[in-house]
Amino acid sequence: MSTNNRLFFSHGDKGGVGKSMLSALLVDHLLQIDREVAVIEGDKGADIAERFAGLIKVEAENLNRSGASNEAVIGFIDKLSKLSDDGVQDVVINLPSGAGDTLEELAPAIVESAEMIGFVPFVFYSLGHQPVGTANALRSLKSGLLDLVNSENRCMVYPAFQGTPDKFDWVTSGNRDKFDIPEIVIPAISPNDLAVKVLGFPGRFSDLVRKDSPLTYGERAIFQHKWLRPALKSVSIFDSKGE
């Protein structure tokens, strides 16, 4: 593992592509490998802050502020600096669905400031399966966050609940081959009754395989082998980076 501080952006298309789930999985993974982790919650409608309350440091900064993007970024950078002073190694940024304008426009200031504070930036970009999802990704690649981070420190994320990668416009439009960006798949939780239990559980997903789990033994087996293990492996893509 690198000894550098790392800043992980859970970025992506508009709402409904699993950014909050990816953030939760990433925090779970980083805790498993004994990193000092914190979250900056940029989505006031997400459950990340509640999920990890009392387990890790959690800061909140509304990054979906139309007409007040400068104020949003100032608050974000100041919180990141404080977390660095507190000895945090890895920070996960859970971005709201409406933060695209703020984030892409002010990405240069965000990335430069993060690097000055001592964080290496990484981006997980969760794709939407429709053409608008491709358009938003291309915008970020042209002049936004995806353009500014090191090419080895970014990856495209396919949320499997929206379909297999070959069904995404990013693939069928030819952009996957054009950009050749590392990619991961976050599996879907099935059946639906199990998904409801898992998503409604507070705390780390990995706690659901403990002896005191609210899941039945059968549910626990499917959850662990069909979802948790492959999902945690997917978000570990950057484990050797940031040196």
Short mmCIF file of C-alpha atoms in Angstrom, two decimals:
data_model
loop_
_atom_site.label_atom_id
_atom_site.label_comp_id
_atom_site.label_asym_id
_atom_site.label_seq_id
_atom_site.Cartn_x
_atom_site.Cartn_y
_atom_site.Cartn_z
CA MET A 1 0.00 0.00 0.00
CA SER A 2 1.04 3.57 -0.67
CA THR A 3 1.73 5.83 2.27
CA ASN A 4 0.28 8.84 0.42
CA ASN A 5 -3.07 10.31 1.29
CA ARG A 6 -5.74 9.56 -1.28
CA LEU A 7 -8.92 11.35 -2.28
CA PHE A 8 -11.60 9.19 -3.90
CA PHE A 9 -14.43 10.85 -5.82
CA SER A 10 -17.57 8.77 -6.27
CA HIS A 11 -18.65 10.68 -9.37
CA GLY A 12 -20.96 9.79 -12.22
CA ASP A 13 -24.14 10.38 -14.11
CA LYS A 14 -27.25 11.90 -12.57
CA GLY A 15 -29.05 10.12 -9.71
CA GLY A 16 -29.81 6.42 -9.69
CA VAL A 17 -26.46 5.00 -10.83
CA GLY A 18 -25.26 3.73 -7.46
CA LYS A 19 -22.75 6.42 -6.41
CA SER A 20 -23.70 6.17 -2.74
CA MET A 21 -23.48 2.38 -2.80
CA LEU A 22 -20.02 2.61 -4.36
CA SER A 23 -18.95 5.09 -1.66
CA ALA A 24 -20.15 2.72 1.06
CA LEU A 25 -18.35 -0.24 -0.50
CA LEU A 26 -15.16 1.78 -0.85
CA VAL A 27 -15.23 2.86 2.80
CA ASP A 28 -15.82 -0.75 3.83
CA HIS A 29 -12.86 -1.93 1.76
CA LEU A 30 -10.52 0.79 3.04
CA LEU A 31 -11.41 -0.08 6.64
CA GLN A 32 -10.69 -3.75 5.92
CA ILE A 33 -7.15 -2.88 4.82
CA ASP A 34 -6.62 -0.74 7.93
CA ARG A 35 -6.62 2.69 6.36
CA GLU A 36 -7.66 5.75 8.36
CA VAL A 37 -10.78 6.75 6.43
CA ALA A 38 -13.18 9.68 6.39
CA VAL A 39 -16.15 10.68 4.25
CA ILE A 40 -17.19 14.06 2.94
CA GLU A 41 -20.90 13.72 2.23
CA GLY A 42 -21.88 15.99 -0.64
CA ASP A 43 -25.36 14.56 -1.10
CA LYS A 44 -27.78 15.68 1.60
CA GLY A 45 -30.22 13.01 0.46
CA ALA A 46 -27.83 10.07 0.80
CA ASP A 47 -27.40 7.76 3.78
CA ILE A 48 -23.60 7.62 3.91
CA ALA A 49 -23.31 9.97 6.89
CA GLU A 50 -25.92 7.98 8.82
CA ARG A 51 -24.50 4.62 7.75
CA PHE A 52 -21.03 5.34 9.13
CA ALA A 53 -21.91 7.62 12.05
CA GLY A 54 -19.70 6.75 15.01
CA LEU A 55 -17.43 4.49 12.92
CA ILE A 56 -15.37 7.04 11.00
CA LYS A 57 -15.05 10.80 10.63
CA VAL A 58 -17.91 12.15 8.52
CA GLU A 59 -18.11 15.71 7.21
CA ALA A 60 -20.97 17.21 5.23
CA GLU A 61 -20.74 19.86 2.52
CA ASN A 62 -23.60 20.57 0.15
CA LEU A 63 -21.98 20.46 -3.29
CA ASN A 64 -25.27 20.93 -5.11
CA ARG A 65 -25.59 24.69 -4.73
CA SER A 66 -26.65 26.39 -7.93
CA GLY A 67 -25.30 29.93 -7.97
CA ALA A 68 -23.04 29.32 -4.99
CA SER A 69 -20.46 26.94 -6.42
CA ASN A 70 -17.50 28.97 -5.16
CA GLU A 71 -18.81 28.78 -1.61
CA ALA A 72 -19.37 25.03 -1.96
CA VAL A 73 -15.80 24.43 -3.11
CA ILE A 74 -14.32 26.65 -0.39
CA GLY A 75 -16.19 24.66 2.24
CA PHE A 76 -15.13 21.37 0.69
CA ILE A 77 -11.43 22.27 0.51
CA ASP A 78 -11.39 23.59 4.08
CA LYS A 79 -12.95 20.35 5.34
CA LEU A 80 -10.40 18.32 3.38
CA SER A 81 -7.58 20.32 4.94
CA LYS A 82 -8.97 19.70 8.43
CA LEU A 83 -9.20 15.95 7.80
CA SER A 84 -5.57 15.95 6.67
CA ASP A 85 -4.57 17.73 9.88
CA ASP A 86 -6.48 15.06 11.81
CA GLY A 87 -4.33 12.31 10.29
CA VAL A 88 -6.84 10.86 7.85
CA GLN A 89 -5.18 8.84 5.06
CA ASP A 90 -8.07 8.29 2.65
CA VAL A 91 -11.11 10.50 2.06
CA VAL A 92 -14.16 9.33 0.10
CA ILE A 93 -16.28 12.04 -1.51
CA ASN A 94 -19.87 11.00 -2.07
CA LEU A 95 -21.15 13.36 -4.76
CA PRO A 96 -24.80 14.38 -5.20
CA SER A 97 -26.63 13.84 -8.47
CA GLY A 98 -26.76 17.59 -9.16
CA ALA A 99 -23.10 18.36 -8.45
CA GLY A 100 -21.96 17.96 -12.04
CA ASP A 101 -21.99 21.66 -12.90
CA THR A 102 -20.14 22.66 -9.72
CA LEU A 103 -17.64 19.83 -9.92
CA GLU A 104 -16.74 20.01 -13.61
CA GLU A 105 -16.52 23.81 -13.71
CA LEU A 106 -14.31 24.09 -10.63
CA ALA A 107 -12.44 20.79 -11.02
CA PRO A 108 -9.08 22.53 -11.63
CA ALA A 109 -9.31 24.37 -8.30
CA ILE A 110 -10.48 21.23 -6.50
CA VAL A 111 -7.74 18.95 -7.86
CA GLU A 112 -4.94 21.49 -7.45
CA SER A 113 -5.97 22.28 -3.87
CA ALA A 114 -6.28 18.59 -2.97
CA GLU A 115 -2.78 17.92 -4.27
CA MET A 116 -1.40 20.93 -2.37
CA ILE A 117 -2.93 19.56 0.83
CA GLY A 118 -1.25 16.23 0.09
CA PHE A 119 -3.99 14.06 -1.42
CA VAL A 120 -3.68 12.06 -4.65
CA PRO A 121 -7.06 12.27 -6.47
CA PHE A 122 -8.85 9.21 -7.87
CA VAL A 123 -12.20 9.06 -9.67
CA PHE A 124 -14.81 6.30 -9.86
CA TYR A 125 -17.28 7.37 -12.57
CA SER A 126 -20.60 5.48 -12.41
CA LEU A 127 -22.17 5.39 -15.83
CA GLY A 128 -25.81 5.73 -16.77
CA HIS A 129 -26.85 3.30 -19.50
CA GLN A 130 -28.48 5.86 -21.82
CA PRO A 131 -26.90 8.35 -24.30
CA VAL A 132 -27.19 11.20 -21.81
CA GLY A 133 -24.92 9.22 -19.49
CA THR A 134 -22.32 9.01 -22.24
CA ALA A 135 -22.64 12.75 -22.90
CA ASN A 136 -22.03 13.56 -19.23
CA ALA A 137 -18.99 11.27 -19.10
CA LEU A 138 -17.56 12.86 -22.25
CA ARG A 139 -18.01 16.30 -20.75
CA SER A 140 -15.98 15.30 -17.70
CA LEU A 141 -13.32 13.70 -19.90
CA LYS A 142 -13.07 16.79 -22.09
CA SER A 143 -12.77 19.52 -19.49
CA GLY A 144 -13.73 18.21 -16.06
CA LEU A 145 -12.63 15.97 -13.24
CA LEU A 146 -11.91 12.90 -15.37
CA ASP A 147 -9.67 15.01 -17.59
CA LEU A 148 -7.61 16.37 -14.72
CA VAL A 149 -6.69 13.25 -12.77
CA ASN A 150 -3.92 10.91 -13.84
CA SER A 151 -5.23 8.50 -16.49
CA GLU A 152 -4.29 5.56 -14.26
CA ASN A 153 -6.28 7.02 -11.36
CA ARG A 154 -9.71 6.91 -12.97
CA CYS A 155 -12.13 4.16 -13.84
CA MET A 156 -15.57 3.71 -15.33
CA VAL A 157 -18.14 1.89 -13.21
CA TYR A 158 -20.98 -0.21 -14.64
CA PRO A 159 -23.81 -0.63 -12.13
CA ALA A 160 -25.10 -4.10 -13.03
CA PHE A 161 -28.64 -3.32 -11.87
CA GLN A 162 -28.88 -1.21 -15.05
CA GLY A 163 -27.74 -4.07 -17.28
CA THR A 164 -24.58 -5.73 -18.53
CA PRO A 165 -21.79 -3.49 -19.89
CA ASP A 166 -22.56 -4.39 -23.51
CA LYS A 167 -26.00 -2.75 -23.10
CA PHE A 168 -24.60 0.64 -22.04
CA ASP A 169 -24.46 3.45 -24.59
CA TRP A 170 -20.88 4.09 -23.50
CA VAL A 171 -20.03 0.74 -25.07
CA THR A 172 -22.39 0.67 -28.07
CA SER A 173 -21.40 4.21 -29.10
CA GLY A 174 -17.75 3.18 -29.41
CA ASN A 175 -16.47 5.44 -26.64
CA ARG A 176 -15.31 2.52 -24.53
CA ASP A 177 -12.82 1.55 -27.25
CA LYS A 178 -11.89 5.15 -28.00
CA PHE A 179 -10.82 6.05 -24.46
CA ASP A 180 -9.70 2.65 -23.11
CA ILE A 181 -10.26 3.60 -19.46
CA PRO A 182 -9.98 0.95 -16.72
CA GLU A 183 -13.42 -0.26 -15.68
CA ILE A 184 -15.19 -2.23 -13.01
CA VAL A 185 -18.64 -3.76 -12.56
CA ILE A 186 -20.61 -3.45 -9.33
CA PRO A 187 -22.89 -6.51 -9.22
CA ALA A 188 -26.59 -6.26 -8.53
CA ILE A 189 -28.03 -7.62 -5.29
CA SER A 190 -30.56 -10.36 -5.95
CA PRO A 191 -33.29 -11.30 -5.14
CA ASN A 192 -35.06 -8.02 -4.45
CA ASP A 193 -36.09 -8.99 -0.90
CA LEU A 194 -32.41 -9.47 -0.07
CA ALA A 195 -31.53 -6.12 -1.65
CA VAL A 196 -34.10 -4.36 0.53
CA LYS A 197 -32.61 -5.91 3.67
CA VAL A 198 -29.04 -5.09 2.68
CA LEU A 199 -29.68 -1.49 1.68
CA GLY A 200 -31.73 -0.85 4.80
CA PHE A 201 -28.98 -2.08 7.12
CA PRO A 202 -27.00 0.67 8.93
CA GLY A 203 -23.23 0.36 9.06
CA ARG A 204 -20.72 -1.60 7.02
CA PHE A 205 -21.99 -4.10 4.46
CA SER A 206 -19.36 -6.55 5.71
CA ASP A 207 -21.09 -6.64 9.10
CA LEU A 208 -23.93 -8.51 7.40
CA VAL A 209 -21.85 -11.70 7.29
CA ARG A 210 -21.19 -11.72 11.02
CA LYS A 211 -22.89 -14.19 13.37
CA ASP A 212 -25.30 -11.54 14.63
CA SER A 213 -26.38 -10.59 11.10
CA PRO A 214 -30.12 -10.06 10.51
CA LEU A 215 -29.78 -12.13 7.33
CA THR A 216 -30.67 -15.81 7.29
CA TYR A 217 -27.83 -18.25 6.66
CA GLY A 218 -29.01 -18.73 3.10
CA GLU A 219 -29.23 -15.00 2.46
CA ARG A 220 -25.83 -14.53 4.03
CA ALA A 221 -24.25 -17.10 1.72
CA ILE A 222 -25.69 -15.55 -1.44
CA PHE A 223 -24.90 -12.02 -0.26
CA GLN A 224 -21.31 -12.82 0.58
CA HIS A 225 -20.40 -14.90 -2.47
CA LYS A 226 -22.52 -13.28 -5.17
CA TRP A 227 -22.29 -9.63 -4.16
CA LEU A 228 -20.02 -8.58 -1.28
CA ARG A 229 -16.81 -10.33 -2.29
CA PRO A 230 -16.91 -9.39 -5.99
CA ALA A 231 -18.03 -5.83 -5.17
CA LEU A 232 -15.21 -5.29 -2.66
CA LYS A 233 -12.73 -6.73 -5.12
CA SER A 234 -13.95 -4.30 -7.78
CA VAL A 235 -13.45 -1.20 -5.63
CA SER A 236 -9.93 -2.33 -4.71
CA ILE A 237 -8.73 -1.41 -8.23
CA PHE A 238 -6.56 1.44 -6.94
CA ASP A 239 -4.96 -0.38 -4.00
CA SER A 240 -1.45 -0.19 -5.47
CA LYS A 241 -1.79 3.38 -6.76
CA GLY A 242 -0.97 6.78 -5.35
CA GLU A 243 2.67 6.10 -4.52
#
